[in-house]
Short mmCIF file of C-alpha atoms in Angstrom, two decimals:
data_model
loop_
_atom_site.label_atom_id
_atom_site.label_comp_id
_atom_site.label_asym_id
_atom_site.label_seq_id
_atom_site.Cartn_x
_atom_site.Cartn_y
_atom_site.Cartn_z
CA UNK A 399 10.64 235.33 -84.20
CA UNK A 400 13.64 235.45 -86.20
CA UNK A 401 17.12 235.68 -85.03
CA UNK A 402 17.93 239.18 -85.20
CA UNK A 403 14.41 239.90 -83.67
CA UNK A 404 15.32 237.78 -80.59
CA UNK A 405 18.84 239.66 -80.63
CA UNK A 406 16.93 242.83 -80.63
CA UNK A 407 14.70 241.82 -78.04
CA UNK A 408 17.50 240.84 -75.50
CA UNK A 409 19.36 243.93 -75.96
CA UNK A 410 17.19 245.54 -73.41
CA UNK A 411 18.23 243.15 -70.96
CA UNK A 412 16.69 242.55 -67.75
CA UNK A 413 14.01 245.54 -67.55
CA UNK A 414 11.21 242.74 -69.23
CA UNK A 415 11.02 240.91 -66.12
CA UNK A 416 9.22 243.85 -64.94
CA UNK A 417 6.76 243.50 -67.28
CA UNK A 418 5.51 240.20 -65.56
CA UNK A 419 2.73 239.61 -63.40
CA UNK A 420 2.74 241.19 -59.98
CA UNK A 421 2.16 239.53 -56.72
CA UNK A 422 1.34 240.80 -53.06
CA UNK A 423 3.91 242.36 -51.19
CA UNK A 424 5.95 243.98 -54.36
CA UNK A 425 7.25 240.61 -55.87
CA UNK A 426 6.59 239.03 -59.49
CA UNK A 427 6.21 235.98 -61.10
CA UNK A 428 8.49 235.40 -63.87
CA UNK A 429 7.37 231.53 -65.26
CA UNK A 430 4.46 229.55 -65.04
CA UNK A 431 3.73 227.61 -62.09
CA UNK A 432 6.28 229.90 -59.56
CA UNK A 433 4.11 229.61 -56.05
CA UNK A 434 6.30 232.73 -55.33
CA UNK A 435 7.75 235.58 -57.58
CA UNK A 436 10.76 237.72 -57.27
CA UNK A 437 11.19 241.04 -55.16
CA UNK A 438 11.73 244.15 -57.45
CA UNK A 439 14.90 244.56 -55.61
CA UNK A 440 16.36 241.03 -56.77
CA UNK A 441 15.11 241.93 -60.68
CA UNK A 442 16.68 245.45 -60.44
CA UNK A 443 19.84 244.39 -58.90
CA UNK A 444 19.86 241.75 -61.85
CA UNK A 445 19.43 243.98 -64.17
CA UNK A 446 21.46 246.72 -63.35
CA UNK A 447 24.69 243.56 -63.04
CA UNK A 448 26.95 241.96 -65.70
CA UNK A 449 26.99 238.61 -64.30
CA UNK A 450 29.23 235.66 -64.66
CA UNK A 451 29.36 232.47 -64.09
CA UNK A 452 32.70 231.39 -63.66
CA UNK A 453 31.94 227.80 -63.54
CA UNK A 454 29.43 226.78 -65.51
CA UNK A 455 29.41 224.89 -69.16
CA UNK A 456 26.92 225.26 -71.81
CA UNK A 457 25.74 221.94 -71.43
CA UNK A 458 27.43 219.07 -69.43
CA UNK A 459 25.68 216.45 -71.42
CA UNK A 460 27.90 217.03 -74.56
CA UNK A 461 25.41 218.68 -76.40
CA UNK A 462 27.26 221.96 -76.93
CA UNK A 463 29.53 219.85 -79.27
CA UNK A 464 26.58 218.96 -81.63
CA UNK A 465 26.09 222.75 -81.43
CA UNK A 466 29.62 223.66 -82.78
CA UNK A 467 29.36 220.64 -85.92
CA UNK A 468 26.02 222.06 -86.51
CA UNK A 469 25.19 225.25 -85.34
CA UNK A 470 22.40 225.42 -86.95
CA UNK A 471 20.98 223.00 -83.92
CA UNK A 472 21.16 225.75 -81.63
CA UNK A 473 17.71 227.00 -82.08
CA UNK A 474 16.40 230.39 -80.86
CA UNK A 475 14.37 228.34 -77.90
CA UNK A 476 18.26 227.51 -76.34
CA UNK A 477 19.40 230.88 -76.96
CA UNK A 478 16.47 231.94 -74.79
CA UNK A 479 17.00 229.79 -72.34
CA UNK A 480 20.90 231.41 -71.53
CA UNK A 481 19.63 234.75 -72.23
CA UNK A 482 16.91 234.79 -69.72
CA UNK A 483 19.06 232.86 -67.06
CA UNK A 484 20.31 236.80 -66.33
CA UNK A 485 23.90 235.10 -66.88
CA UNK A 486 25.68 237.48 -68.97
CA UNK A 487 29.27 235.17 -69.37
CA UNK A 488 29.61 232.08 -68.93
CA UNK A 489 33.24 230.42 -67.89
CA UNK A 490 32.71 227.02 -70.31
CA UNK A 491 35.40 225.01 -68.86
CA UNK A 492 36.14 220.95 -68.41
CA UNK A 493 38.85 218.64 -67.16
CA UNK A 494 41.04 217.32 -69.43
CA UNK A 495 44.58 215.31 -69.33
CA UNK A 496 46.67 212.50 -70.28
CA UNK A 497 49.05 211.51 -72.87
CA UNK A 498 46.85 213.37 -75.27
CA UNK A 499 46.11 216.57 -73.50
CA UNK A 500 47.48 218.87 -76.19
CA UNK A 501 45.83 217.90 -79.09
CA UNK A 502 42.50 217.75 -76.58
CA UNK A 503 42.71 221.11 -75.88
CA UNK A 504 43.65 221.95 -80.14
CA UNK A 505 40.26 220.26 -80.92
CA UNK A 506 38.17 221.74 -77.70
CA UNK A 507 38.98 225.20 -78.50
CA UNK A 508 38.41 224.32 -82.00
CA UNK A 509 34.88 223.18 -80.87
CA UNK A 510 33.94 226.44 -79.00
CA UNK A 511 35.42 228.84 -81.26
CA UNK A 512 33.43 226.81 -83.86
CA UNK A 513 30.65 227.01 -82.20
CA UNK A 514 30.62 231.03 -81.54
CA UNK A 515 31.49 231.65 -84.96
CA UNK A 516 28.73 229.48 -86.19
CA UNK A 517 25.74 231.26 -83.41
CA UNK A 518 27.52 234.71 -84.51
CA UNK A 519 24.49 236.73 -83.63
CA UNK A 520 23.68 234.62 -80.22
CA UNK A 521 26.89 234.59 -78.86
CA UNK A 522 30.25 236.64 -78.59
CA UNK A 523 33.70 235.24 -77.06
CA UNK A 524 35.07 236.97 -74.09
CA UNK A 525 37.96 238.33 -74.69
CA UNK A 526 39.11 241.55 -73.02
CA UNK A 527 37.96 243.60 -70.57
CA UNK A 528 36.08 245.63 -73.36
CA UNK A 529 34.20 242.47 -74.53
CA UNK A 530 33.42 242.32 -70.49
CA UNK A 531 32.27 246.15 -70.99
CA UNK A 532 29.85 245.71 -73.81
CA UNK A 533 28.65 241.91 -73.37
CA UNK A 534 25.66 243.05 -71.24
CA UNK A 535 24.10 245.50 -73.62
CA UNK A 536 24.61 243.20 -76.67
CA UNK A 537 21.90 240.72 -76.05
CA UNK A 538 24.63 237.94 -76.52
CA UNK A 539 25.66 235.05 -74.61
CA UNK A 540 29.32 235.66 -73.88
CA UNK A 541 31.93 232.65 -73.50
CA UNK A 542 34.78 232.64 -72.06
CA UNK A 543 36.44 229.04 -72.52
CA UNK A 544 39.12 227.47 -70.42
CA UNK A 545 40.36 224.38 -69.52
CA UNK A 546 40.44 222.64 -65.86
CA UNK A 547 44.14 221.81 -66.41
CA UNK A 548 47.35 223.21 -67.45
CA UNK A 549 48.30 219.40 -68.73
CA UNK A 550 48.08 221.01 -72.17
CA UNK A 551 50.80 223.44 -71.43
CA UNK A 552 53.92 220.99 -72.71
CA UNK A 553 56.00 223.83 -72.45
CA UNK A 554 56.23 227.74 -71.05
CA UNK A 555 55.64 228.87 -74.70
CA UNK A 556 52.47 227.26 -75.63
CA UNK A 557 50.61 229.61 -73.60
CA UNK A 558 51.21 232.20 -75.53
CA UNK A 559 49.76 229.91 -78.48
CA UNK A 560 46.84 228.72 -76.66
CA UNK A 561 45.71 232.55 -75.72
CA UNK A 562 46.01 232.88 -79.59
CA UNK A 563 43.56 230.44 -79.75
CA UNK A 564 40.97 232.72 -77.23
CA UNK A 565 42.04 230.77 -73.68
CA UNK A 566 41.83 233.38 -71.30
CA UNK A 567 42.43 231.32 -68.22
CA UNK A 568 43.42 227.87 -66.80
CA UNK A 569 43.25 226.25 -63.87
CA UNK A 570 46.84 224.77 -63.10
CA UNK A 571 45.84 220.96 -62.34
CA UNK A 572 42.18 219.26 -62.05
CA UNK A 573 42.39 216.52 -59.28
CA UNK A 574 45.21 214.45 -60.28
CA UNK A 575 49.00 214.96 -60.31
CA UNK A 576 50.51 216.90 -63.34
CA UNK A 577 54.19 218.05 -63.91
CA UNK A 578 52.86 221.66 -62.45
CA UNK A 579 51.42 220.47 -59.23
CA UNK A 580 49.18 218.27 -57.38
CA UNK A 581 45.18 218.08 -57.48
CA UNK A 582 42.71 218.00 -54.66
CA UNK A 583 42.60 214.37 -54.75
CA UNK A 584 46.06 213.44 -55.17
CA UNK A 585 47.40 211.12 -52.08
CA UNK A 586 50.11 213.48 -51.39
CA UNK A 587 50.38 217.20 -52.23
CA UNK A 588 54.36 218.35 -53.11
CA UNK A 589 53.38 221.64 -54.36
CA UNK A 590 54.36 223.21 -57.63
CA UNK A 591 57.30 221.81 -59.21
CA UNK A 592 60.06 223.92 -61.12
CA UNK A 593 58.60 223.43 -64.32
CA UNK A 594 55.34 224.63 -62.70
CA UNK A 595 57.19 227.88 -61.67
CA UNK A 596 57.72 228.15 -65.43
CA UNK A 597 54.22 228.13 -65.91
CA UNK A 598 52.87 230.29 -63.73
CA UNK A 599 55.58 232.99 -64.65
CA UNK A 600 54.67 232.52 -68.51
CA UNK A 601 50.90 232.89 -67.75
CA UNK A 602 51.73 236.01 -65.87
CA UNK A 603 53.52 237.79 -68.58
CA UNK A 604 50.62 236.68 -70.68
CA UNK A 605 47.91 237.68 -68.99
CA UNK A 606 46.83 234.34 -68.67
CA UNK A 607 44.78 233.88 -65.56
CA UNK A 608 45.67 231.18 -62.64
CA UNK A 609 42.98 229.30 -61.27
CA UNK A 610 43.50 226.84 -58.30
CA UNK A 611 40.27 225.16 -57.85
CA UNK A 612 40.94 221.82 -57.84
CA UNK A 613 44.43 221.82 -56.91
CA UNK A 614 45.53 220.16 -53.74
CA UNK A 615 46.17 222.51 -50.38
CA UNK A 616 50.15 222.97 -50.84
CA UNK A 617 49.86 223.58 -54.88
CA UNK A 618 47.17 225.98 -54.02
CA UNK A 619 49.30 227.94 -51.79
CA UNK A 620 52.34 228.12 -53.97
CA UNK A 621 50.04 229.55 -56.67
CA UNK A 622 49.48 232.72 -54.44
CA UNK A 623 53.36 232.73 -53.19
CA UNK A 624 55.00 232.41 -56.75
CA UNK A 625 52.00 234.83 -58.90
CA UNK A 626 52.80 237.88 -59.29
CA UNK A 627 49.54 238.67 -60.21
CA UNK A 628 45.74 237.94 -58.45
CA UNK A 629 45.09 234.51 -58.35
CA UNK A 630 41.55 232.87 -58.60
CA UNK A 631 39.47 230.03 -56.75
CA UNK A 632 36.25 230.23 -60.02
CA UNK A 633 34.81 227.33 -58.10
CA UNK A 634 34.77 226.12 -54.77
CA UNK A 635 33.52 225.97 -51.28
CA UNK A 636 34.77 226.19 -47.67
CA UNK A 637 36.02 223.59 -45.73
CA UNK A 638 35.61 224.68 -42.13
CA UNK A 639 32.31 224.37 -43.05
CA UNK A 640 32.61 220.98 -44.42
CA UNK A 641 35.55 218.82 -42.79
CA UNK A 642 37.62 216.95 -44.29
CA UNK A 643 36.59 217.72 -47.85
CA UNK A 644 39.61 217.68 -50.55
CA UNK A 645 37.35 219.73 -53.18
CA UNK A 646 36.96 222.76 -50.30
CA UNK A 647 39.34 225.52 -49.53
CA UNK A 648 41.24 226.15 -46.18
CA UNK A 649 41.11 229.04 -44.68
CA UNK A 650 44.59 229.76 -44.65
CA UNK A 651 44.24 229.15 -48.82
CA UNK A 652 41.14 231.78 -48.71
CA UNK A 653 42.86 234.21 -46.59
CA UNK A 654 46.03 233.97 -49.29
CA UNK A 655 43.37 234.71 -51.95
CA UNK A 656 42.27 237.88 -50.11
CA UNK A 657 46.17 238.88 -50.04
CA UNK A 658 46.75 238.29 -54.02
CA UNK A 659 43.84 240.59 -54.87
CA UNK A 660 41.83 236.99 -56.11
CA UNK A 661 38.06 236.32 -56.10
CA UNK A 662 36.71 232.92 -54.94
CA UNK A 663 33.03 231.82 -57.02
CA UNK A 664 31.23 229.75 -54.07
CA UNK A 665 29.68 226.69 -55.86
CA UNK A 666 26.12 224.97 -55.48
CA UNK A 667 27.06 221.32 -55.66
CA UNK A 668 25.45 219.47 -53.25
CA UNK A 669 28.39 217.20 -51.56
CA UNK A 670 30.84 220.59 -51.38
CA UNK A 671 27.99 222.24 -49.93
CA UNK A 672 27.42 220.31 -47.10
CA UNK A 673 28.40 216.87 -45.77
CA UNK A 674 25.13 215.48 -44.19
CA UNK A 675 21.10 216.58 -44.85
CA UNK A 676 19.65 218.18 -45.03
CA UNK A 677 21.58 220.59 -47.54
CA UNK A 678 19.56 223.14 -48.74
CA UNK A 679 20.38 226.72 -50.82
CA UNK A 680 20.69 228.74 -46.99
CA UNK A 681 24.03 226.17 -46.80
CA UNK A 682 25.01 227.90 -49.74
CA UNK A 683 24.52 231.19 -48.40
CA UNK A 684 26.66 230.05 -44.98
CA UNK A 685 29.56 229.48 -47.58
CA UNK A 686 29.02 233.30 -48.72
CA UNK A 687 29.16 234.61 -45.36
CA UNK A 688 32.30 232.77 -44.06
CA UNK A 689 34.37 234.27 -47.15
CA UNK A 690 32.84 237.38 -46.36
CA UNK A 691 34.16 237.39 -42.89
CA UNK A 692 37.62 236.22 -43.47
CA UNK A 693 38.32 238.32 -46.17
CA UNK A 694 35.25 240.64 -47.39
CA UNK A 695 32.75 240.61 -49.81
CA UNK A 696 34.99 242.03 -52.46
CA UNK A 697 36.47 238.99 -52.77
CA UNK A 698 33.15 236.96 -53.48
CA UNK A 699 31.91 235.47 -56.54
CA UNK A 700 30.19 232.61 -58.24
CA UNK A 701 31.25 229.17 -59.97
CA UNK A 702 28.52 227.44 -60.40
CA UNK A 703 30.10 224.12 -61.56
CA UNK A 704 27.09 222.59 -63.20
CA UNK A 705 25.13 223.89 -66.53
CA UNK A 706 21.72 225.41 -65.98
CA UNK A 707 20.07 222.31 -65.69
CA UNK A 708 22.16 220.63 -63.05
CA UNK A 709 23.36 216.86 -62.58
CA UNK A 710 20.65 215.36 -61.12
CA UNK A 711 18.56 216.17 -64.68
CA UNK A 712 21.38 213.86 -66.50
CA UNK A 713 20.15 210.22 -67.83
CA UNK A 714 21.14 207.78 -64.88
CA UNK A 715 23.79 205.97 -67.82
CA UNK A 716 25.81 209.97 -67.34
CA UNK A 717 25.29 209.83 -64.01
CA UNK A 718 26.90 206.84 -63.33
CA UNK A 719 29.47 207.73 -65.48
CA UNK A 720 30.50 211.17 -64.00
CA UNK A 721 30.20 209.17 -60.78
CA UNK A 722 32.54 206.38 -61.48
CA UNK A 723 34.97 208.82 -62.59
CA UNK A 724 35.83 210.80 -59.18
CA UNK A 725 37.22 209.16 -55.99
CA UNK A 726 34.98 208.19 -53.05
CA UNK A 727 36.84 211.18 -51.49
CA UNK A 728 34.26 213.41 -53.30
CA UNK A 729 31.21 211.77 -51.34
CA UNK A 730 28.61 212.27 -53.57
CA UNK A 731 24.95 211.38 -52.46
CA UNK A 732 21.73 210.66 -54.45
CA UNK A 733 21.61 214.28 -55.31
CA UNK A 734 24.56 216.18 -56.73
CA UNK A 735 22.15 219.57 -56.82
CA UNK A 736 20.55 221.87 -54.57
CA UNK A 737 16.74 222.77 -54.60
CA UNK A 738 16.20 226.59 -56.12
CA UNK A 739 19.86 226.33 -57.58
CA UNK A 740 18.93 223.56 -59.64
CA UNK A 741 17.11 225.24 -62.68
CA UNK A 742 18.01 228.01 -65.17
CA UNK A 743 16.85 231.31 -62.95
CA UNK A 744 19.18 229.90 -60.03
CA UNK A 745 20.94 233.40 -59.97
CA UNK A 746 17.67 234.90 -59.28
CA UNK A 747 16.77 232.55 -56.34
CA UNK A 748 20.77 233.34 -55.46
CA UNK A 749 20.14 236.67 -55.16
CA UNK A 750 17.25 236.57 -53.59
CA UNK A 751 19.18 234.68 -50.67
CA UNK A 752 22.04 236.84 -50.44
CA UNK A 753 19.30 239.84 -50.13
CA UNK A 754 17.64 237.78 -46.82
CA UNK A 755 21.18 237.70 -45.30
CA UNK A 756 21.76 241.72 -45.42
CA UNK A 757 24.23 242.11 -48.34
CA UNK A 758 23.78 245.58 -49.70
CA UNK A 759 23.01 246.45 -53.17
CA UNK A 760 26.99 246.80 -54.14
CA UNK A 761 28.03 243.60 -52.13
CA UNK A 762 25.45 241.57 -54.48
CA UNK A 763 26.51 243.17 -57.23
CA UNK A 764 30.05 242.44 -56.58
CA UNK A 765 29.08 238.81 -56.34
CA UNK A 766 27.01 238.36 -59.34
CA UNK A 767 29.90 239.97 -61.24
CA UNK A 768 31.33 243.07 -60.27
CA UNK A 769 34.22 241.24 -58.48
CA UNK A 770 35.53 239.10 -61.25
CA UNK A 771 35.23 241.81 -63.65
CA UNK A 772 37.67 243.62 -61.32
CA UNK A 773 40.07 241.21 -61.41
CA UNK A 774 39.81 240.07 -64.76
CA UNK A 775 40.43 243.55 -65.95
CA UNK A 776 43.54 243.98 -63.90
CA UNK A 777 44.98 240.22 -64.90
CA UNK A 778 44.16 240.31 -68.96
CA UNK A 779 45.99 242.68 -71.07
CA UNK A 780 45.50 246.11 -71.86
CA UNK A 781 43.56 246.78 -75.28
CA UNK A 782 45.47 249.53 -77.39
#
């Protein structure tokens, strides 16, 4: 199959799933060796969705940056593998920092606008809310890069350069102290600072979205005070439902979400998930439901925050290294992932779960997308 043949192929999006073999009781088995298939409700919810991922990296293992020297690497066997995931966009984001953040960021948007360019007729760079319009139908992978820190951001005006450069959002600290704010992790929290009011009024004008997911509790609620516009949790979980944890939203933080018009993207990581075993994909689902409740469904996404193979899958020399570079604070256990939302059709097993707990046909298709479309449109500029 060449490439435009696969292109062509994917342009009719979902609708092949239904195609595959059927099983008892209206449900079909999309890959070899599945004990159980998919209900035709889950496949036509999928494919009637543009769905994001507003966590979730092409690959965590560093192999997306061999991809953007050579893109020639990035065969039509990976771009089938994101194309039949069901995930429309994907938010390809990492922490960054240090003395060196700014010319980090130069040479990681560099990297994935390298790599787009390169996989042309695979992939497309979310822009706009147009690009959000017509990334479904186009059979491409869409990208939207950002950064897990505003330490890039030496002053108000390089935001305006950086969005030049296809950043579309940025989350305002990752887990340490910057001169914005404070991150999750930090030993004290004093909130944004002036400069940080800078910031956030810059990325406003811009269009520039604010992100708080790994900011610490009082940065986190200054974000919502001082925006003017929605602000977004892409990645995170609740922590009434797992005490104590620094990565994990208050309420009172998810309730301010629900009054700036945000979205929060529930994650599948294991040790945000749930604090003891066993931890399994319902705990996910229990995350769902107490956003839901607090604030409604309209405010309910998904952030992943792993690549479609998970952690677990890395080489134990990565895994110790991603280990040793978080505090104990973040508790991981021998597993970082969750069975069913470990493997590249998670968002159908996702759905599938949000179907047993009663969410209607719009609520899951506010979740698998719909939402952050919403606010994405309203945040980003208007296209002439």
């Amino acid at each position: 199959m060449t490439r435009r043949t696969a292109i062509g192929a994917a342009a009719s999006g979902m609708a092949a799933v239904l195609a595959a073999p059927m099983l008892n009781l209206g449900r079909f088995r999309l890959f070899a060796g599945q004990d159980d298939g998919y209900s035709a409700r889950c496949l036509r919810l999928l494919q009637e969705s543009t769905i994001l991922d507003m966590l979730s990296p092409l690959t965590i293992d560093g192999r997306w940056s061999q991809w953007a020297r050579s893109p020639e690497m990035f065969a039509e066997s990976d771009y089938q593998k994101y194309q039949s995931s069901g995930i429309n966009v994907f938010h390809h984001a990492f922490g960054s920092g240090g003395p060196g953040a700014y010319e980090q960021a130069i040479n990681y948007f560099g990297s994935i606008n390298a790599l787009i360019a390169g996989s042309d007729l695979y992939m497309m760079r979310i822009d706009s809310a147009s690009d959000l319009a017509r990334v479904n139908g186009s059979g491409k992978i869409g990208i939207l890069p950002g950064l897990q820190n505003s330490e890039h951001f030496r002053r108000p005006s390089d935001i305006e350069f950086f969005f030049g450069l296809g950043q579309r959002i940025s989350q305002l600290t990752y887990n340490s102290r910057n001169l914005i704010g404070d991150g999750s992790t930090e030993r004290r929290d004093e909130g944004i600072s002036d400069f940080g009011v800078a910031i956030i009024e810059q990325m406003n004008r811009t269009g520039m979205v604010i992100d708080v997911s790994h900011c610490g509790d009082q940065t986190t609620l200054d974000a919502f005070e001082l925006s003017k516009k929605p602000v977004l949790i892409t990645h995170s979980n609740c922590r009434a439902l797992v005490a104590g944890h620094p990565r994990c939203k208050s309420d009172e933080a998810i309730r301010a979400l629900g009054g700036s018009g945000g979205v929060m993207g529930i994650s599948g990581v294991r040790n945000f998930v749930k604090n003891v075993e066993p931890t399994t994909i319902e705990d996910v689902i229990d995350h769902f439901d107490h956003v839901r409740k607090l604030i409604g469904p309209e405010h309910l996404g998904v952030g992943s925050d792993m690549d479609l193979d998970g952690y677990d899958d890395l080489s134990p020399e990565m895994q110790a290294s991603l280990r040793a570079s978080y505090k104990d604070s973040y508790g991981f256990r021998e597993k970082i992932d969750i069975e069913g939302l470990d493997h590249p059709k998670r968002m159908f097993d996702l759905t599938e779960a949000l179907i047993r707990r009663r969410y209607s046909d719009a609520e899951i298709q506010g979740v698998l997308g719909g939402n952050f479309i919403r606010v994405l449109t309203e945040i980003w500029p208007q296209q002439p």
